CSV table of C-alpha atoms and ligand atoms in Angstrom, one decimal:
chain,number,residue,atom,x,y,z
A,216,MET,CA,0.4,4.9,72.8
A,217,ASN,CA,3.2,7.2,73.8
A,218,GLU,CA,6.5,6.6,72.1
A,219,THR,CA,8.5,8.1,75.0
A,220,THR,CA,6.8,5.7,77.4
A,221,LEU,CA,7.5,2.8,75.1
A,222,PHE,CA,11.2,3.8,74.9
A,223,GLU,CA,11.4,4.1,78.7
A,224,THR,CA,9.9,0.6,79.1
A,225,ILE,CA,12.7,-1.0,77.1
A,226,GLY,CA,15.0,-0.9,80.1
A,227,LYS,CA,12.7,-2.8,82.4
A,228,ARG,CA,10.5,-5.1,80.3
A,229,LYS,CA,10.7,-8.9,80.6
A,230,SER,CA,8.8,-11.9,79.3
A,231,VAL,CA,5.9,-12.8,81.7
A,232,ARG,CA,5.0,-16.5,81.7
A,233,LYS,CA,2.7,-16.8,84.8
A,234,TYR,CA,-0.7,-15.1,84.8
A,235,ASP,CA,-3.7,-14.6,87.0
A,236,MET,CA,-6.2,-16.5,84.8
A,237,ASN,CA,-9.1,-14.1,85.4
A,238,PRO,CA,-10.0,-12.2,82.3
A,239,LEU,CA,-8.8,-8.5,82.3
A,240,PRO,CA,-11.5,-5.9,83.1
A,241,GLU,CA,-13.4,-4.9,80.0
A,242,ASN,CA,-12.0,-1.4,79.9
A,243,LEU,CA,-8.4,-2.8,79.8
A,244,GLN,CA,-9.4,-5.2,77.1
A,245,GLN,CA,-10.8,-2.3,75.1
A,246,GLN,CA,-7.6,-0.3,75.7
A,247,ILE,CA,-5.6,-3.2,74.2
A,248,ARG,CA,-7.9,-3.5,71.2
A,249,ASP,CA,-7.5,0.3,70.6
A,250,ALA,CA,-3.7,0.1,71.0
A,251,ALA,CA,-3.6,-2.7,68.4
A,252,GLY,CA,-5.1,-0.3,65.9
A,253,GLU,CA,-2.5,2.3,66.6
A,254,LEU,CA,0.7,0.3,66.0
A,255,CYS,CA,3.1,1.9,63.5
A,256,PRO,CA,4.1,-0.5,60.7
A,257,LEU,CA,7.6,-0.9,59.4
A,258,ASN,CA,6.2,-1.4,55.9
A,259,PRO,CA,2.7,0.1,55.5
A,260,GLY,CA,2.2,-1.7,52.3
A,261,ILE,CA,1.8,-5.1,54.0
A,262,LYS,CA,-1.8,-5.9,55.0
A,263,THR,CA,-2.0,-7.1,58.6
A,264,GLU,CA,-4.7,-7.9,61.3
A,265,ILE,CA,-4.4,-8.3,65.0
A,266,HIS,CA,-7.0,-10.2,67.0
A,267,PHE,CA,-7.4,-10.1,70.8
A,268,LEU,CA,-8.7,-13.5,71.8
A,269,SER,CA,-9.3,-15.4,75.0
A,270,GLU,CA,-7.8,-18.4,76.8
A,271,GLY,CA,-7.8,-21.5,74.5
A,272,ALA,CA,-7.2,-19.5,71.3
A,273,VAL,CA,-3.7,-21.0,70.7
A,274,LYS,CA,-1.8,-24.3,71.2
A,275,GLY,CA,1.7,-25.5,70.5
A,276,LEU,CA,5.1,-26.2,71.8
A,277,LEU,CA,6.3,-23.8,74.6
A,278,THR,CA,2.9,-22.1,74.5
A,279,ILE,CA,2.0,-20.4,77.8
A,280,LYS,CA,-1.4,-20.5,79.5
A,281,ALA,CA,-2.8,-17.1,79.7
A,282,PRO,CA,-6.2,-15.4,79.9
A,283,HIS,CA,-5.7,-13.6,76.6
A,284,TYR,CA,-3.7,-13.8,73.4
A,285,LEU,CA,-2.9,-11.3,70.6
A,286,LEU,CA,-2.8,-13.1,67.3
A,287,PHE,CA,-0.9,-11.4,64.4
A,288,PHE,CA,-1.9,-12.2,60.9
A,289,SER,CA,-0.2,-10.9,57.8
A,290,GLU,CA,-0.2,-11.0,54.1
A,291,GLU,CA,3.0,-12.8,52.9
A,292,SER,CA,5.8,-10.5,51.7
A,293,PRO,CA,9.6,-10.5,52.0
A,294,GLU,CA,9.2,-8.1,55.0
A,295,SER,CA,6.2,-9.6,56.7
A,296,LEU,CA,8.2,-11.2,59.6
A,297,LEU,CA,10.2,-8.1,60.1
A,298,ASN,CA,7.0,-6.1,60.1
A,299,ALA,CA,5.4,-8.5,62.6
A,300,GLY,CA,8.3,-8.1,65.0
A,301,PHE,CA,8.3,-4.3,64.6
A,302,MET,CA,4.6,-3.9,65.2
A,303,LEU,CA,4.0,-6.4,68.0
A,304,GLN,CA,7.0,-5.2,70.0
A,305,GLN,CA,5.3,-1.8,70.3
A,306,MET,CA,2.4,-3.8,71.9
A,307,ASP,CA,4.8,-5.9,74.1
A,308,LEU,CA,6.3,-2.6,75.5
A,309,HIS,CA,2.8,-0.9,75.8
A,310,LEU,CA,1.5,-3.9,77.8
A,311,SER,CA,4.6,-3.8,80.1
A,312,SER,CA,4.2,0.0,80.5
A,313,LEU,CA,0.6,-0.7,81.8
A,314,GLU,CA,2.1,-3.3,84.2
A,315,LEU,CA,0.5,-6.1,82.3
A,316,GLY,CA,2.3,-9.3,81.4
A,317,ALA,CA,3.2,-10.5,77.9
A,318,CYS,CA,5.3,-13.1,76.2
A,319,TRP,CA,6.1,-13.8,72.6
A,320,LEU,CA,5.0,-17.2,71.5
A,321,GLY,CA,6.9,-18.3,68.4
A,322,MET,CA,5.6,-21.9,68.2
A,323,ALA,CA,1.9,-21.1,68.9
A,324,LYS,CA,-0.8,-21.9,66.4
A,325,PRO,CA,-4.5,-20.9,66.5
A,326,THR,CA,-6.7,-23.7,67.8
A,327,LYS,CA,-9.6,-25.1,65.8
A,328,GLY,CA,-12.3,-22.6,65.9
A,329,PHE,CA,-9.9,-19.7,65.8
A,330,THR,CA,-8.1,-20.5,62.5
A,331,ASP,CA,-10.5,-18.5,60.4
A,332,VAL,CA,-10.7,-15.3,62.5
A,333,SER,CA,-8.7,-13.8,59.7
A,334,ALA,CA,-8.4,-14.5,56.0
A,335,LEU,CA,-4.7,-13.7,56.2
A,336,PRO,CA,-2.0,-16.2,57.2
A,337,PHE,CA,-1.2,-16.5,60.9
A,338,VAL,CA,2.3,-15.3,61.9
A,339,ILE,CA,2.8,-15.2,65.7
A,340,ALA,CA,1.1,-14.6,69.0
A,341,LEU,CA,1.7,-12.8,72.3
A,342,SER,CA,0.2,-14.1,75.6
A,343,VAL,CA,-1.4,-11.3,77.6
A,344,GLY,CA,-2.8,-11.0,81.2
A,345,MET,CA,-2.4,-9.7,84.7
A,346,PRO,CA,1.0,-11.0,85.8
A,347,ALA,CA,1.4,-13.5,88.6
A,348,GLU,CA,5.1,-12.9,88.8
A,349,GLN,CA,7.3,-9.7,88.8
A,350,VAL,CA,6.3,-7.7,85.7
A,351,HIS,CA,9.5,-5.6,85.4
A,352,ARG,CA,13.3,-6.1,85.8
A,353,GLN,CA,14.7,-4.1,88.6
A,354,HIS,CA,18.1,-3.4,86.9
A,355,GLN,CA,19.5,-3.5,83.4
A,356,THR,CA,22.1,-6.0,84.7
A,357,ASP,CA,19.2,-8.4,85.1
A,358,PHE,CA,19.0,-8.7,81.3
A,359,GLN,CA,20.8,-11.8,80.0
A,360,ARG,CA,22.3,-10.4,76.9
A,361,LYS,CA,25.6,-10.7,75.0
A,362,PRO,CA,28.0,-7.8,75.6
A,363,LEU,CA,27.5,-4.9,73.2
A,364,ALA,CA,31.0,-5.3,71.8
A,365,ASP,CA,30.0,-8.7,70.4
A,366,MET,CA,27.2,-7.3,68.3
A,367,VAL,CA,28.4,-3.8,67.2
A,368,THR,CA,31.2,-2.5,65.0
A,369,GLY,CA,31.7,1.3,65.0
A,370,SER,CA,31.6,3.7,67.9
A,371,ASP,CA,28.7,5.9,67.0
A,372,HIS,CA,25.2,5.9,68.6
A,373,GLU,CA,26.0,3.7,71.6
A,374,ALA,CA,22.7,4.5,73.4
A,375,LEU,CA,20.7,3.4,70.3
A,376,VAL,CA,22.4,0.0,69.9
A,377,ALA,CA,22.3,-0.4,73.7
A,378,ALA,CA,18.5,-0.2,73.4
A,379,ALA,CA,18.4,-2.7,70.6
A,380,ARG,CA,20.6,-5.1,72.6
A,381,LEU,CA,17.8,-5.4,75.2
A,382,ALA,CA,15.3,-6.7,72.6
A,383,PRO,CA,13.7,-10.1,73.3
A,384,SER,CA,14.5,-12.8,70.8
A,385,ALA,CA,13.4,-16.4,70.3
A,386,THR,CA,15.4,-18.6,72.7
A,387,ASN,CA,17.3,-15.4,73.5
A,388,SER,CA,19.4,-16.1,70.3
A,389,GLN,CA,20.1,-12.3,69.8
A,390,PRO,CA,20.8,-12.8,66.0
A,391,TRP,CA,21.3,-9.0,65.3
A,392,ARG,CA,24.6,-7.3,64.4
A,393,PHE,CA,25.0,-3.6,63.9
A,394,GLN,CA,27.5,-1.4,62.1
A,395,THR,CA,27.3,2.2,63.2
A,396,THR,CA,28.3,5.3,61.3
A,397,PRO,CA,27.7,9.0,62.2
A,398,ASP,CA,24.4,9.1,60.2
A,399,ALA,CA,23.2,5.5,60.1
A,400,ILE,CA,23.0,2.1,61.7
A,401,HIS,CA,23.2,-0.8,59.4
A,402,VAL,CA,21.4,-3.9,60.7
A,403,PHE,CA,22.5,-7.5,59.9
A,404,ARG,CA,21.3,-10.9,60.9
A,405,MET,CA,23.5,-13.9,61.7
A,406,LYS,CA,22.9,-16.7,59.2
A,407,PRO,CA,21.5,-19.7,61.1
A,408,GLY,CA,23.5,-22.9,60.5
A,409,MET,CA,21.9,-25.6,58.3
A,410,MET,CA,20.7,-27.6,61.3
A,411,LYS,CA,19.0,-24.6,63.0
A,412,ALA,CA,17.7,-22.9,59.9
A,413,TRP,CA,14.3,-24.7,59.8
A,414,LEU,CA,13.5,-23.4,63.3
A,415,TYR,CA,15.3,-20.1,63.4
A,416,ASP,CA,15.1,-18.6,59.9
A,417,ARG,CA,11.5,-17.3,60.4
A,418,MET,CA,11.8,-16.5,64.1
A,419,ASN,CA,15.1,-14.6,63.7
A,420,GLN,CA,13.4,-12.3,61.1
A,421,VAL,CA,10.8,-11.5,63.7
A,422,ASP,CA,13.7,-10.9,66.2
A,423,ILE,CA,15.3,-8.4,63.9
A,424,GLY,CA,12.0,-6.6,63.5
A,425,ILE,CA,11.9,-6.3,67.3
A,426,ALA,CA,15.4,-4.9,67.5
A,427,LEU,CA,14.5,-2.4,64.7
A,428,CYS,CA,11.6,-1.3,66.8
A,429,HIS,CA,13.9,-0.6,69.8
A,430,LEU,CA,16.4,1.3,67.5
A,431,TRP,CA,13.5,3.3,66.1
A,432,LEU,CA,12.1,4.2,69.5
A,433,ALA,CA,15.6,5.1,70.9
A,434,ALA,CA,16.4,7.2,67.8
A,435,LYS,CA,13.2,9.2,68.3
A,436,ALA,CA,13.9,9.6,72.0
A,437,GLU,CA,17.3,11.1,71.1
A,438,GLY,CA,15.6,13.6,68.7
A,439,TYR,CA,16.2,11.9,65.4
A,440,GLN,CA,13.8,11.3,62.6
A,441,PRO,CA,14.7,7.7,61.8
A,442,ARG,CA,14.1,6.3,58.3
A,443,LEU,CA,14.3,2.6,57.7
A,444,VAL,CA,15.7,2.0,54.3
A,445,ASN,CA,17.4,-0.7,52.2
A,446,GLU,CA,20.9,0.3,51.0
A,447,ASP,CA,22.3,-1.1,47.8
A,448,ASP,CA,25.8,-2.5,47.6
A,449,MET,CA,26.4,-3.1,51.4
A,450,ALA,CA,29.6,-5.0,52.3
A,451,ILE,CA,28.2,-8.0,54.2
A,452,PRO,CA,30.3,-9.6,56.9
A,453,GLU,CA,31.0,-13.3,56.6
A,454,GLY,CA,28.2,-15.4,58.1
A,455,GLN,CA,25.7,-12.6,58.1
A,456,LEU,CA,22.8,-11.3,56.0
A,457,TYR,CA,22.1,-7.6,55.4
A,458,VAL,CA,18.6,-6.6,56.6
A,459,LYS,CA,18.0,-2.8,56.9
A,460,THR,CA,19.6,0.6,57.5
A,461,VAL,CA,18.3,3.0,60.1
A,462,LYS,CA,19.1,6.5,58.7
A,463,LEU,CA,19.4,9.1,61.4
A,464,GLU,CA,18.4,12.7,60.6
A,465,ALA,CA,18.0,15.3,63.3
A,466,VAL,CA,14.4,16.5,63.4
A,467,ASP,CA,15.3,20.1,63.5
A,468,SER,CA,18.0,20.0,60.8
A,469,PRO,CA,17.4,22.8,58.3
A,470,VAL,CA,15.6,21.8,55.1
A,471,LEU,CA,17.7,22.9,52.2
A,472,ASN,CA,15.7,24.3,49.3
A,473,VAL,CA,17.9,23.9,46.2
P,204,FMN,C1,10.0,-14.4,68.2
P,204,FMN,C2,10.0,-14.9,69.6
P,204,FMN,C3,9.5,-16.1,70.0
P,204,FMN,C4,9.4,-16.5,71.3
P,204,FMN,N1,8.8,-17.7,71.6
P,204,FMN,C5,8.7,-18.1,72.9
P,204,FMN,C6,7.9,-19.3,73.2
P,204,FMN,O1,7.4,-19.9,72.3
P,204,FMN,N2,7.8,-19.6,74.5
P,204,FMN,C7,8.4,-18.8,75.5
P,204,FMN,O2,8.2,-19.2,76.7
P,204,FMN,N3,9.1,-17.7,75.2
P,204,FMN,C8,9.3,-17.3,73.9
P,204,FMN,N4,10.0,-16.2,73.6
P,204,FMN,C9,10.6,-15.4,74.7
P,204,FMN,C10,12.1,-15.5,74.7
P,204,FMN,O3,12.5,-16.7,75.3
P,204,FMN,C11,12.6,-14.3,75.5
P,204,FMN,O4,12.3,-13.1,74.9
P,204,FMN,C12,14.1,-14.3,75.7
P,204,FMN,O5,14.5,-15.5,76.5
P,204,FMN,C13,14.6,-13.1,76.5
P,204,FMN,O6,14.0,-12.9,77.7
P,204,FMN,P1,13.2,-11.6,78.1
P,204,FMN,O7,12.1,-11.5,77.0
P,204,FMN,O8,12.6,-11.9,79.4
P,204,FMN,O9,14.1,-10.4,78.0
P,204,FMN,C14,10.0,-15.7,72.3
P,204,FMN,C15,10.6,-14.5,72.0
P,204,FMN,C16,10.6,-14.1,70.7
P,204,FMN,C17,11.1,-12.7,70.4
């Protein structure tokens, strides 16, 4: 999987909900299984498994009929949902770069017979298949997203937050907020209201993992060596939760030996 290609796909990807129901050729299926083994984790300490399964493997509200599904399983940890978003978004972009369709399925559950493919808890799924609709957006203006000014404070690294703005999110809720400084981007999440928390609290953590994946790819494309860290003592804006900081260091900055 090429990170530059993944970055270039951010500007054209879309959710694909209509599929040719024929199974993908075996070589493509193998390519997908291989790519699943190459995803970069946000937190390598969290045990995860990805299974590539066929039609009928998932059910649930808003679940889409597709010839294949990628099911993500993860050990539980405070960062397991962020990590799921971060890892599977690399796959969403990779599939789109291969002109294959994919869509996140937040309400899907494995069907009977597929519940025990992993000993780890199930987290989320992606539908996968040959698209039976347009696979890419033609223009960036085709993305339905809030204006950048509504989600960013600070004037640094506009290209990076612009890439994060295009991230997909459950019901397109776009719960991310960013504070940029010359050497870092602090990432926050809108606190869901009491009524929405039962539905959105988990999904919005996956959404932030997806946005972090876009920030990370964009930072690498701009020549940075991004490090995802937790800062202490962050001033947290009203109604938001602090999630992570992307530290930006130039790859070729001199290493000081002191
Ligand atoms: C965590 C998550 C869960 C989602 N769940 C569903 C779903 O269950 N069904 C569906 O049709 N789309 C689902 N979506 C797709 C979003 O509706 C879609 O990403 C959003 O509307 C933006 O559109 P785009 O992906 O075409 O840019 C989900 C997206 C995310 C990130």
